[in-house]
């Protein structure tokens, strides 16, 4: 239970060092509710917490995390659409101004996509990763004989592009992007180098941000 004690001790530190020292922020968040301007679609990976790596405060980011930070295409019926529900709430109710797809290096989900069904146990990951199948096909075409690390990075970044495109299959995203009230971003956190890259649609490359 050491792990859980570490968490509750961490909460006590958060309360003493953060909650108590920012009474205006928490009073406002409590009375007025949340009004984040940014939604982040991030991976479940424990190393890529969006709030930590962007040094954000409570109330700043509306976050959904799933395996490999994927956005599915807009589909009706047939399942529990957790990511789509979060997107819908962010775009239509909160009216966020930005949606960031936050990918990262060393992504286990992308690794499972590259290695195929034999490398993964369980029932859910492989069907979920099929969302990024187009990224896999692209890597197999452009980097068929490249080293594993090159293929992995290329697939991680190509899958961000797939998710960016899938975002525009939701009509309420498409409308807001066309109106200029919603902006879409593809980011890539390089854990090895500690760098944050952003997708530039003009160059079709990921470039260092900030
Ligand atoms: Zn990941």
Coordinates of C-alpha atoms in Angstrom, one line a residue, residues 12-24 26:
X12 CA -1.8 16.7 1.6
X13 CA 1.2 18.6 0.2
X14 CA -1.0 19.8 -2.8
X15 CA -3.5 21.1 -0.3
X16 CA -1.0 22.9 1.9
X17 CA 1.2 24.3 -0.9
X18 CA -1.3 24.9 -3.7
X19 CA -4.9 24.8 -2.6
X20 CA -4.5 27.0 0.5
X21 CA -2.2 29.4 -1.4
X22 CA -4.6 30.0 -4.3
X23 CA -7.9 30.8 -2.6
X24 CA -9.1 33.1 -5.4
X26 CA -10.4 27.7 -6.3

